[in-house]
Amino acid sequence: MLTILGFGMIATFLVLIMLKKMSPMAALVIVPALFCVLVGKGSHLGDYVLKGIGSLAPTAAMLMFAIVYFGVMIDVGLFDPIVRGILRFCKADPMRVVVGTAVLAAIVSLDGDGSTTFMITVSAMVPLYRRLKMSLVIMTGVAAMANGVMNTLPWGGPTARAATALKLDAGDIFVPMIPALAVGLLFVIGLAYVLGLRERKRLGVLTLEQALGRPDSEPEPEQALIASAGAGSTASGAASEAVAGSASGAAADGHTVDAGDAQAGSREDDASSEILDPRRATLRPRLYWFNAALTVALLTLLICQTLPIPVLFLLGAAIALTVNFPHMPDQKARIAAHAENVLNVSGMVFAAAVFTGVLTGTGMVEEMARTVVDSVPDAMGPHMGLVTGVLSIPFTYFMSNDGFYFGIVPILAEAGAAHGVSPLEIARASLVGQALHMSSPLVPAVYVLVGMAKVEFGDHTRFTVKWAALTSLVVLGAGMLFGII
């Protein structure tokens, strides 16, 4: 019964958010609360929620101050040269921008923290997407998949958990998987290329001047023409046609957007023009190298784990605000400017704590996992590596990494050992689902991604899940082809 209710709770949540019948925050709270009552443990709901909130509170604190920090860095112009450099390299070509998104997300993912990766990627790329009227859901999907593949680094989390759960060396798990993961990353970049071509075809002809927000009085001789099937569209015409796509990103996936959403997208485009405005009041060109050094130092300390991540971003945000905006009214204005993102992301994290708290506290996760594992036919015993790889795709989406690696993987390893399958093979196969895991509603970092990009979580889910699942299958296939799994 718990198994049925568990899958029913997850299915209900996903249907509600993808059909936009409820907001993700409301669905994350109301759906598990109702199912907790159905399970007959409504009296324990408070305990489950408080336990879930307690486990995610440090993450919420980190995200709050990290958003303020990177928001201030955007305001003062730290990322302006990067954005302009990327735009000149891409020559206002959507295909190059999407591929650049995948490469940038993969490179930044080397720090091992998904939230930081998404904040840096979104900060650098959102102005380009909005200026070019590109679909933001493509950006969030590509970034999530690239980070998911790179999340398997030994210091990223899943590999360390698998090593701890099975008492193995993380290097022995990760190093042999490098060829398969490289194939997965190349697949993501190839997919970005295809999606970029789709955007290029949709947008028509754009000019570099408009993309950079350059006034008409400052013409730039270079113009990047983007091939269009119609060959008669202009930059302004393409811009007006693509407003809805940039508002929520749904247009690129064949979904319509109403007039209100289109107007909201237009307002976001106006806001994005201020991000690259070389005359905006928040720029601090004299402090550019200080801000760059502060950011590099912060990321270095984060990678070295000198201090807890929430403490690092708390200190970083305080220093950035104090140095760049020494006057109190200016500090208040910057905090107020980023309050919406802070509230949306931290609220979603605490709402997700209700979902995870009920799913774990009621025992639904364990029953779901045990039912699925027990249903594996005995004939598949010698192929438990393949079974583990396939199961890792839905399991790491529907539950936390801790629940999967410490609760499910040991069971799979035990079943594999009975048929001569080594724990190392099980551990490597368990990494396959990470490309999809990073878009799970139980991963706090994904709310940073969609929140900062102002993409509906339902739109992101509908667009990304199929491609991320396919990426995971590509990694699994490559692992089998190379004899790793």
Short mmCIF file of C-alpha atoms in Angstrom, two decimals:
data_model
loop_
_atom_site.label_atom_id
_atom_site.label_comp_id
_atom_site.label_asym_id
_atom_site.label_seq_id
_atom_site.Cartn_x
_atom_site.Cartn_y
_atom_site.Cartn_z
CA MET A 1 0.00 0.00 0.00
CA LEU A 2 2.83 2.41 0.87
CA THR A 3 4.40 1.70 -2.51
CA ILE A 4 1.19 2.59 -4.37
CA LEU A 5 0.68 5.74 -2.32
CA GLY A 6 4.31 6.76 -2.80
CA PHE A 7 4.18 6.50 -6.57
CA GLY A 8 0.74 8.07 -6.49
CA MET A 9 2.04 11.07 -4.54
CA ILE A 10 4.92 11.63 -6.98
CA ALA A 11 2.67 11.21 -10.03
CA THR A 12 0.09 13.62 -8.59
CA PHE A 13 2.75 16.25 -7.94
CA LEU A 14 4.26 15.98 -11.42
CA VAL A 15 0.89 16.10 -13.18
CA LEU A 16 -0.24 19.16 -11.22
CA ILE A 17 2.89 21.19 -11.93
CA MET A 18 3.26 20.17 -15.59
CA LEU A 19 -0.39 20.98 -16.30
CA LYS A 20 0.06 24.20 -14.27
CA LYS A 21 -2.89 23.42 -12.03
CA MET A 22 -0.83 24.37 -8.98
CA SER A 23 2.38 26.27 -8.39
CA PRO A 24 5.36 24.05 -7.53
CA MET A 25 5.62 25.58 -4.06
CA ALA A 26 1.97 24.87 -3.24
CA ALA A 27 2.11 21.37 -4.76
CA LEU A 28 5.25 20.49 -2.77
CA VAL A 29 3.38 21.29 0.44
CA ILE A 30 -0.26 20.32 -0.14
CA VAL A 31 0.21 17.03 -2.02
CA PRO A 32 2.49 15.35 0.57
CA ALA A 33 0.35 16.67 3.42
CA LEU A 34 -2.74 15.02 1.94
CA PHE A 35 -0.93 11.75 1.26
CA CYS A 36 0.48 11.75 4.79
CA VAL A 37 -3.10 11.79 6.06
CA LEU A 38 -4.06 9.02 3.61
CA VAL A 39 -1.20 6.88 4.93
CA GLY A 40 -2.70 7.29 8.40
CA LYS A 41 0.21 9.26 9.83
CA GLY A 42 -1.27 12.74 9.77
CA SER A 43 -0.47 13.19 13.46
CA HIS A 44 3.24 12.89 12.64
CA LEU A 45 3.17 15.42 9.81
CA GLY A 46 4.74 18.13 11.96
CA ASP A 47 7.66 15.90 12.92
CA TYR A 48 8.29 14.88 9.32
CA VAL A 49 8.21 18.48 8.10
CA LEU A 50 10.49 19.80 10.85
CA LYS A 51 12.99 17.03 10.21
CA GLY A 52 12.96 17.80 6.50
CA ILE A 53 13.37 21.52 7.10
CA GLY A 54 16.21 20.88 9.52
CA SER A 55 18.10 18.89 6.93
CA LEU A 56 17.65 21.54 4.22
CA ALA A 57 18.04 24.70 6.31
CA PRO A 58 21.81 25.05 5.63
CA THR A 59 21.11 24.70 1.90
CA ALA A 60 18.42 27.38 2.04
CA ALA A 61 20.76 29.72 3.92
CA MET A 62 23.52 29.14 1.38
CA LEU A 63 21.18 29.86 -1.53
CA MET A 64 19.82 33.03 0.05
CA PHE A 65 23.22 34.65 0.47
CA ALA A 66 24.65 33.18 -2.73
CA ILE A 67 21.84 34.79 -4.74
CA VAL A 68 22.52 38.13 -3.06
CA TYR A 69 26.25 37.78 -3.73
CA PHE A 70 25.99 36.90 -7.41
CA GLY A 71 23.18 39.42 -7.85
CA VAL A 72 25.47 42.15 -6.57
CA MET A 73 28.24 40.94 -8.87
CA ILE A 74 25.86 41.25 -11.82
CA ASP A 75 24.82 44.73 -10.69
CA VAL A 76 28.39 46.02 -10.42
CA GLY A 77 29.36 44.64 -13.83
CA LEU A 78 31.62 41.71 -12.97
CA PHE A 79 30.09 39.52 -15.70
CA ASP A 80 29.65 42.25 -18.33
CA PRO A 81 32.99 41.63 -20.09
CA ILE A 82 32.31 37.88 -20.09
CA VAL A 83 28.84 38.34 -21.53
CA ARG A 84 30.01 40.78 -24.20
CA GLY A 85 32.96 38.56 -25.07
CA ILE A 86 30.74 35.51 -25.44
CA LEU A 87 28.28 37.50 -27.52
CA ARG A 88 30.98 38.74 -29.88
CA PHE A 89 32.34 35.21 -30.21
CA CYS A 90 28.86 33.85 -30.82
CA LYS A 91 28.11 36.73 -33.24
CA ALA A 92 24.49 36.78 -32.07
CA ASP A 93 24.12 33.19 -33.31
CA PRO A 94 21.64 31.23 -31.12
CA MET A 95 23.32 27.95 -32.03
CA ARG A 96 26.66 29.13 -30.65
CA VAL A 97 24.97 30.58 -27.58
CA VAL A 98 23.28 27.27 -26.69
CA VAL A 99 26.48 25.30 -27.25
CA GLY A 100 28.33 27.91 -25.19
CA THR A 101 25.81 27.38 -22.39
CA ALA A 102 26.59 23.66 -22.28
CA VAL A 103 30.35 24.24 -22.32
CA LEU A 104 30.20 26.98 -19.69
CA ALA A 105 28.00 24.90 -17.36
CA ALA A 106 30.32 21.91 -17.75
CA ILE A 107 33.43 23.96 -16.98
CA VAL A 108 31.93 25.72 -13.96
CA SER A 109 30.65 22.35 -12.70
CA LEU A 110 34.24 21.46 -11.88
CA ASP A 111 33.68 23.22 -8.54
CA GLY A 112 31.37 20.33 -7.59
CA ASP A 113 28.43 22.48 -6.44
CA GLY A 114 25.31 22.60 -8.60
CA SER A 115 23.90 25.77 -7.07
CA THR A 116 27.07 27.74 -7.73
CA THR A 117 27.25 26.36 -11.26
CA PHE A 118 23.71 27.46 -12.05
CA MET A 119 24.15 30.91 -10.52
CA ILE A 120 27.29 31.61 -12.54
CA THR A 121 25.86 30.15 -15.76
CA VAL A 122 22.55 31.97 -15.46
CA SER A 123 24.26 35.22 -14.50
CA ALA A 124 26.45 35.07 -17.60
CA MET A 125 23.95 33.71 -20.14
CA VAL A 126 20.51 35.11 -19.27
CA PRO A 127 21.28 38.58 -20.68
CA LEU A 128 22.24 36.94 -23.98
CA TYR A 129 19.12 34.79 -24.17
CA ARG A 130 16.85 37.70 -23.40
CA ARG A 131 18.63 40.07 -25.75
CA LEU A 132 18.42 37.54 -28.57
CA LYS A 133 14.82 36.61 -27.62
CA MET A 134 15.89 32.98 -27.17
CA SER A 135 13.98 30.37 -25.20
CA LEU A 136 15.16 30.36 -21.60
CA VAL A 137 13.92 26.82 -21.04
CA ILE A 138 16.56 25.62 -23.50
CA MET A 139 19.19 27.33 -21.35
CA THR A 140 17.93 25.74 -18.12
CA GLY A 141 17.62 22.31 -19.72
CA VAL A 142 21.08 22.31 -21.29
CA ALA A 143 22.72 23.69 -18.14
CA ALA A 144 21.00 21.09 -15.96
CA MET A 145 22.07 18.19 -18.19
CA ALA A 146 25.68 19.37 -18.49
CA ASN A 147 25.89 19.82 -14.73
CA GLY A 148 24.26 16.44 -14.16
CA VAL A 149 26.94 14.64 -16.15
CA MET A 150 29.71 16.60 -14.41
CA ASN A 151 28.08 16.06 -11.02
CA THR A 152 29.66 12.59 -10.99
CA LEU A 153 33.07 14.07 -10.13
CA PRO A 154 34.48 12.48 -6.94
CA TRP A 155 33.96 15.73 -5.02
CA GLY A 156 30.53 16.36 -6.52
CA GLY A 157 28.57 14.11 -4.18
CA PRO A 158 27.13 10.97 -5.86
CA THR A 159 30.48 9.23 -6.33
CA ALA A 160 31.48 9.94 -2.74
CA ARG A 161 28.13 8.60 -1.52
CA ALA A 162 28.46 5.43 -3.59
CA ALA A 163 32.00 4.91 -2.31
CA THR A 164 30.90 5.41 1.31
CA ALA A 165 27.84 3.19 1.02
CA LEU A 166 29.77 0.28 -0.52
CA LYS A 167 33.10 0.92 1.26
CA LEU A 168 35.00 1.50 -1.97
CA ASP A 169 37.56 4.02 -3.17
CA ALA A 170 35.99 6.96 -5.06
CA GLY A 171 38.83 6.94 -7.60
CA ASP A 172 38.21 3.29 -8.44
CA ILE A 173 34.59 4.14 -9.16
CA PHE A 174 35.07 7.37 -11.11
CA VAL A 175 38.22 6.94 -13.23
CA PRO A 176 36.99 3.95 -15.30
CA MET A 177 33.71 5.83 -15.90
CA ILE A 178 35.46 8.80 -17.55
CA PRO A 179 35.06 7.53 -21.16
CA ALA A 180 31.33 6.90 -20.70
CA LEU A 181 30.82 10.25 -18.99
CA ALA A 182 32.77 11.97 -21.77
CA VAL A 183 30.40 10.43 -24.31
CA GLY A 184 27.48 11.71 -22.23
CA LEU A 185 28.92 15.23 -22.17
CA LEU A 186 29.53 15.14 -25.93
CA PHE A 187 25.92 14.07 -26.37
CA VAL A 188 24.75 17.08 -24.34
CA ILE A 189 26.89 19.40 -26.47
CA GLY A 190 25.55 17.75 -29.64
CA LEU A 191 22.00 18.16 -28.35
CA ALA A 192 22.77 21.82 -27.60
CA TYR A 193 23.91 22.19 -31.22
CA VAL A 194 20.62 20.77 -32.51
CA LEU A 195 18.51 22.90 -30.17
CA GLY A 196 20.57 25.93 -31.17
CA LEU A 197 19.87 25.28 -34.84
CA ARG A 198 16.18 25.16 -33.99
CA GLU A 199 16.44 28.55 -32.29
CA ARG A 200 18.44 29.96 -35.20
CA LYS A 201 15.70 28.90 -37.60
CA ARG A 202 12.98 30.37 -35.38
CA LEU A 203 14.56 33.77 -34.77
CA GLY A 204 15.58 34.83 -38.27
CA VAL A 205 18.00 37.75 -38.68
CA LEU A 206 19.58 39.54 -35.70
CA THR A 207 22.22 42.23 -35.42
CA LEU A 208 25.06 42.44 -32.96
CA GLU A 209 24.18 46.04 -32.12
CA GLN A 210 20.73 45.09 -30.87
CA ALA A 211 22.07 42.11 -28.97
CA LEU A 212 24.57 44.32 -27.17
CA GLY A 213 21.98 47.01 -26.49
CA ARG A 214 24.12 49.56 -28.34
CA PRO A 215 22.38 52.89 -29.03
CA ASP A 216 21.66 53.80 -32.63
CA SER A 217 24.14 56.66 -32.31
CA GLU A 218 26.95 54.15 -31.72
CA PRO A 219 26.77 51.84 -34.73
CA GLU A 220 28.94 48.76 -34.95
CA PRO A 221 29.92 47.85 -38.52
CA GLU A 222 29.90 44.14 -37.80
CA GLN A 223 26.57 42.42 -38.32
CA ALA A 224 25.89 38.78 -37.69
CA LEU A 225 23.27 37.39 -40.00
CA ILE A 226 21.52 34.27 -38.83
CA ALA A 227 20.21 32.08 -41.59
CA SER A 228 16.48 31.85 -41.78
CA ALA A 229 14.25 29.64 -43.89
CA GLY A 230 12.04 32.63 -44.68
CA ALA A 231 15.03 34.89 -45.39
CA GLY A 232 12.91 37.98 -45.18
CA SER A 233 12.55 38.53 -41.47
CA THR A 234 14.21 41.37 -39.64
CA ALA A 235 15.68 41.56 -36.18
CA SER A 236 12.77 43.51 -34.85
CA GLY A 237 10.28 41.16 -36.45
CA ALA A 238 12.01 38.13 -35.01
CA ALA A 239 12.13 39.79 -31.64
CA SER A 240 8.42 40.45 -31.55
CA GLU A 241 7.65 36.89 -32.62
CA ALA A 242 9.81 35.41 -29.87
CA VAL A 243 8.69 37.41 -26.84
CA ALA A 244 6.58 34.57 -25.52
CA GLY A 245 9.44 32.12 -25.93
CA SER A 246 11.75 34.21 -23.82
CA ALA A 247 9.12 34.70 -21.13
CA SER A 248 8.96 31.12 -20.00
CA GLY A 249 10.80 29.13 -22.62
CA ALA A 250 7.71 27.15 -23.47
CA ALA A 251 7.58 28.30 -27.07
CA ALA A 252 10.60 26.23 -28.02
CA ASP A 253 8.82 23.09 -26.95
CA GLY A 254 5.66 23.74 -28.89
CA HIS A 255 3.58 25.26 -26.10
CA THR A 256 1.61 28.47 -26.37
CA VAL A 257 1.90 31.44 -24.08
CA ASP A 258 -0.92 33.84 -23.34
CA ALA A 259 -0.77 37.60 -23.73
CA GLY A 260 -0.09 38.19 -20.06
CA ASP A 261 2.96 35.95 -20.17
CA ALA A 262 4.14 37.69 -23.31
CA GLN A 263 3.88 41.07 -21.61
CA ALA A 264 5.78 39.68 -18.63
CA GLY A 265 8.45 38.42 -21.01
CA SER A 266 8.67 41.88 -22.55
CA ARG A 267 9.20 43.41 -19.12
CA GLU A 268 11.94 40.87 -18.43
CA ASP A 269 13.59 41.85 -21.70
CA ASP A 270 13.56 45.47 -20.58
CA ALA A 271 15.15 44.43 -17.31
CA SER A 272 17.76 42.37 -19.09
CA SER A 273 18.73 45.37 -21.19
CA GLU A 274 19.71 47.11 -17.96
CA ILE A 275 22.07 44.25 -17.10
CA LEU A 276 24.27 45.12 -20.09
CA ASP A 277 23.63 48.87 -19.98
CA PRO A 278 27.10 50.47 -19.78
CA ARG A 279 25.58 53.53 -18.12
CA ARG A 280 23.61 51.88 -15.29
CA ALA A 281 24.08 53.45 -11.89
CA THR A 282 25.15 50.26 -10.10
CA LEU A 283 28.34 49.76 -12.14
CA ARG A 284 31.58 49.88 -10.14
CA PRO A 285 34.38 49.82 -12.77
CA ARG A 286 37.04 50.95 -10.28
CA LEU A 287 36.25 47.94 -8.08
CA TYR A 288 36.21 45.41 -10.93
CA TRP A 289 39.45 43.65 -9.98
CA PHE A 290 38.52 43.67 -6.31
CA ASN A 291 35.22 41.96 -7.12
CA ALA A 292 36.96 39.48 -9.45
CA ALA A 293 39.53 38.63 -6.76
CA LEU A 294 36.80 38.28 -4.15
CA THR A 295 34.85 35.87 -6.37
CA VAL A 296 37.92 33.78 -7.19
CA ALA A 297 38.84 33.63 -3.50
CA LEU A 298 35.30 32.64 -2.58
CA LEU A 299 35.19 29.81 -5.13
CA THR A 300 38.66 28.64 -4.11
CA LEU A 301 37.65 28.45 -0.45
CA LEU A 302 34.45 26.66 -1.52
CA ILE A 303 36.38 23.99 -3.45
CA CYS A 304 38.90 23.59 -0.62
CA GLN A 305 36.02 23.34 1.88
CA THR A 306 37.80 25.74 4.23
CA LEU A 307 34.49 26.83 5.74
CA PRO A 308 30.92 25.61 5.36
CA ILE A 309 29.42 26.89 2.11
CA PRO A 310 26.60 28.88 3.81
CA VAL A 311 29.18 30.71 5.93
CA LEU A 312 31.33 31.51 2.87
CA PHE A 313 28.46 33.06 0.95
CA LEU A 314 27.19 34.89 4.02
CA LEU A 315 30.60 36.52 4.47
CA GLY A 316 30.98 37.11 0.73
CA ALA A 317 27.60 38.83 0.42
CA ALA A 318 28.33 41.05 3.42
CA ILE A 319 31.73 42.09 2.04
CA ALA A 320 30.41 42.66 -1.49
CA LEU A 321 27.56 44.85 -0.28
CA THR A 322 29.71 46.85 2.12
CA VAL A 323 32.55 47.57 -0.33
CA ASN A 324 30.47 48.22 -3.47
CA PHE A 325 27.60 50.04 -1.80
CA PRO A 326 28.91 51.70 1.37
CA HIS A 327 25.79 53.83 1.86
CA MET A 328 22.89 52.20 3.68
CA PRO A 329 20.13 53.25 1.22
CA ASP A 330 22.11 51.71 -1.66
CA GLN A 331 22.55 48.44 0.25
CA LYS A 332 18.84 48.30 0.99
CA ALA A 333 18.05 48.94 -2.66
CA ARG A 334 20.30 46.07 -3.81
CA ILE A 335 18.83 43.66 -1.27
CA ALA A 336 15.31 44.68 -2.31
CA ALA A 337 16.21 44.21 -5.98
CA HIS A 338 17.11 40.56 -5.36
CA ALA A 339 14.48 39.82 -2.71
CA GLU A 340 12.14 38.17 -5.21
CA ASN A 341 14.74 35.61 -6.27
CA VAL A 342 15.74 34.97 -2.65
CA LEU A 343 12.14 34.41 -1.56
CA ASN A 344 11.26 32.20 -4.53
CA VAL A 345 14.29 29.93 -4.19
CA SER A 346 14.41 29.64 -0.40
CA GLY A 347 10.63 29.14 -0.29
CA MET A 348 10.88 26.30 -2.79
CA VAL A 349 13.65 24.66 -0.77
CA PHE A 350 11.58 24.68 2.41
CA ALA A 351 8.53 23.47 0.48
CA ALA A 352 10.63 20.61 -0.92
CA ALA A 353 11.52 19.78 2.68
CA VAL A 354 7.85 18.95 3.29
CA PHE A 355 7.84 16.60 0.29
CA THR A 356 11.05 14.81 1.22
CA GLY A 357 10.13 14.73 4.91
CA VAL A 358 6.83 12.96 4.25
CA LEU A 359 8.25 10.66 1.57
CA THR A 360 11.01 9.50 3.92
CA GLY A 361 9.25 9.71 7.28
CA THR A 362 6.25 7.63 6.27
CA GLY A 363 8.50 4.89 4.90
CA MET A 364 7.19 5.26 1.35
CA VAL A 365 10.70 5.58 -0.13
CA GLU A 366 11.91 2.31 1.38
CA GLU A 367 8.79 0.42 0.33
CA MET A 368 8.94 1.80 -3.21
CA ALA A 369 12.59 0.83 -3.55
CA ARG A 370 12.16 -2.61 -2.06
CA THR A 371 9.17 -3.36 -4.29
CA VAL A 372 11.06 -2.39 -7.43
CA VAL A 373 14.21 -4.31 -6.47
CA ASP A 374 12.22 -7.41 -5.49
CA SER A 375 10.46 -7.32 -8.86
CA VAL A 376 13.75 -7.81 -10.75
CA PRO A 377 13.65 -11.35 -12.25
CA ASP A 378 16.29 -13.82 -11.08
CA ALA A 379 17.38 -14.24 -14.69
CA MET A 380 18.61 -10.65 -14.62
CA GLY A 381 20.93 -11.39 -11.68
CA PRO A 382 24.10 -11.64 -13.79
CA HIS A 383 23.15 -8.31 -15.39
CA MET A 384 22.67 -6.35 -12.17
CA GLY A 385 25.01 -3.65 -13.49
CA LEU A 386 22.57 -2.95 -16.32
CA VAL A 387 19.63 -3.19 -13.92
CA THR A 388 21.27 -0.72 -11.53
CA GLY A 389 21.97 1.72 -14.35
CA VAL A 390 18.38 1.61 -15.57
CA LEU A 391 16.92 1.90 -12.06
CA SER A 392 19.21 4.81 -11.19
CA ILE A 393 17.41 7.01 -13.74
CA PRO A 394 13.96 7.07 -12.07
CA PHE A 395 15.23 6.47 -8.53
CA THR A 396 17.61 9.44 -8.47
CA TYR A 397 14.79 11.59 -9.87
CA PHE A 398 12.16 10.54 -7.37
CA MET A 399 14.37 10.53 -4.28
CA SER A 400 17.40 12.26 -2.84
CA ASN A 401 20.92 11.05 -3.53
CA ASP A 402 21.28 10.10 0.12
CA GLY A 403 18.18 7.92 -0.05
CA PHE A 404 19.30 6.21 -3.24
CA TYR A 405 22.97 5.63 -2.43
CA PHE A 406 22.58 4.69 1.21
CA GLY A 407 19.22 2.93 0.93
CA ILE A 408 18.95 1.36 -2.52
CA VAL A 409 22.48 0.84 -3.85
CA PRO A 410 23.55 -1.51 -0.99
CA ILE A 411 20.49 -3.70 -1.73
CA LEU A 412 21.37 -3.78 -5.43
CA ALA A 413 25.02 -4.54 -4.61
CA GLU A 414 23.98 -7.42 -2.36
CA ALA A 415 21.74 -8.85 -5.10
CA GLY A 416 24.55 -8.46 -7.64
CA ALA A 417 27.12 -10.13 -5.39
CA ALA A 418 24.95 -13.24 -5.26
CA HIS A 419 25.39 -13.54 -9.03
CA GLY A 420 29.06 -12.62 -9.19
CA VAL A 421 28.65 -8.91 -10.05
CA SER A 422 31.26 -6.80 -8.26
CA PRO A 423 30.27 -3.84 -6.04
CA LEU A 424 32.47 -1.60 -8.22
CA GLU A 425 30.30 -2.33 -11.25
CA ILE A 426 27.16 -1.57 -9.25
CA ALA A 427 28.68 1.68 -7.96
CA ARG A 428 29.64 2.84 -11.46
CA ALA A 429 26.22 1.98 -12.87
CA SER A 430 24.56 3.93 -10.05
CA LEU A 431 26.05 7.16 -11.45
CA VAL A 432 24.17 6.87 -14.74
CA GLY A 433 21.02 8.72 -13.64
CA GLN A 434 22.70 11.95 -12.53
CA ALA A 435 21.90 13.80 -15.78
CA LEU A 436 18.21 13.52 -14.87
CA HIS A 437 18.72 13.85 -11.13
CA MET A 438 19.73 17.52 -11.41
CA SER A 439 16.22 18.39 -12.64
CA SER A 440 14.49 16.50 -9.82
CA PRO A 441 12.00 18.55 -7.75
CA LEU A 442 13.88 17.28 -4.69
CA VAL A 443 17.16 18.98 -5.71
CA PRO A 444 17.39 22.52 -4.26
CA ALA A 445 19.82 23.66 -6.97
CA VAL A 446 17.20 23.30 -9.72
CA TYR A 447 15.12 26.01 -8.04
CA VAL A 448 18.11 28.34 -8.28
CA LEU A 449 18.29 27.57 -11.98
CA VAL A 450 14.62 28.13 -12.83
CA GLY A 451 14.21 30.92 -10.27
CA MET A 452 17.04 33.10 -11.55
CA ALA A 453 16.07 32.40 -15.17
CA LYS A 454 12.39 33.05 -14.37
CA VAL A 455 11.32 29.82 -16.02
CA GLU A 456 8.28 27.90 -14.79
CA PHE A 457 9.39 24.67 -13.12
CA GLY A 458 6.68 22.78 -14.99
CA ASP A 459 7.98 24.06 -18.34
CA HIS A 460 11.52 23.10 -17.38
CA THR A 461 10.40 19.62 -16.33
CA ARG A 462 8.33 19.01 -19.45
CA PHE A 463 11.19 20.07 -21.71
CA THR A 464 14.17 18.58 -19.87
CA VAL A 465 13.07 15.18 -18.55
CA LYS A 466 13.00 13.41 -21.92
CA TRP A 467 16.41 14.74 -23.00
CA ALA A 468 18.01 14.16 -19.61
CA ALA A 469 16.71 10.57 -19.50
CA LEU A 470 18.10 10.03 -22.99
CA THR A 471 21.47 11.45 -21.87
CA SER A 472 21.53 8.97 -18.99
CA LEU A 473 20.78 6.11 -21.37
CA VAL A 474 23.62 7.27 -23.62
CA VAL A 475 26.01 7.16 -20.64
CA LEU A 476 24.73 3.68 -19.76
CA GLY A 477 25.11 2.49 -23.35
CA ALA A 478 28.65 3.88 -23.56
CA GLY A 479 29.53 2.23 -20.26
CA MET A 480 28.35 -1.13 -21.57
CA LEU A 481 30.09 -0.61 -24.92
CA PHE A 482 33.41 0.12 -23.21
CA GLY A 483 32.98 -2.80 -20.80
CA ILE A 484 32.81 -0.52 -17.77
CA ILE A 485 29.34 -1.70 -16.72
#
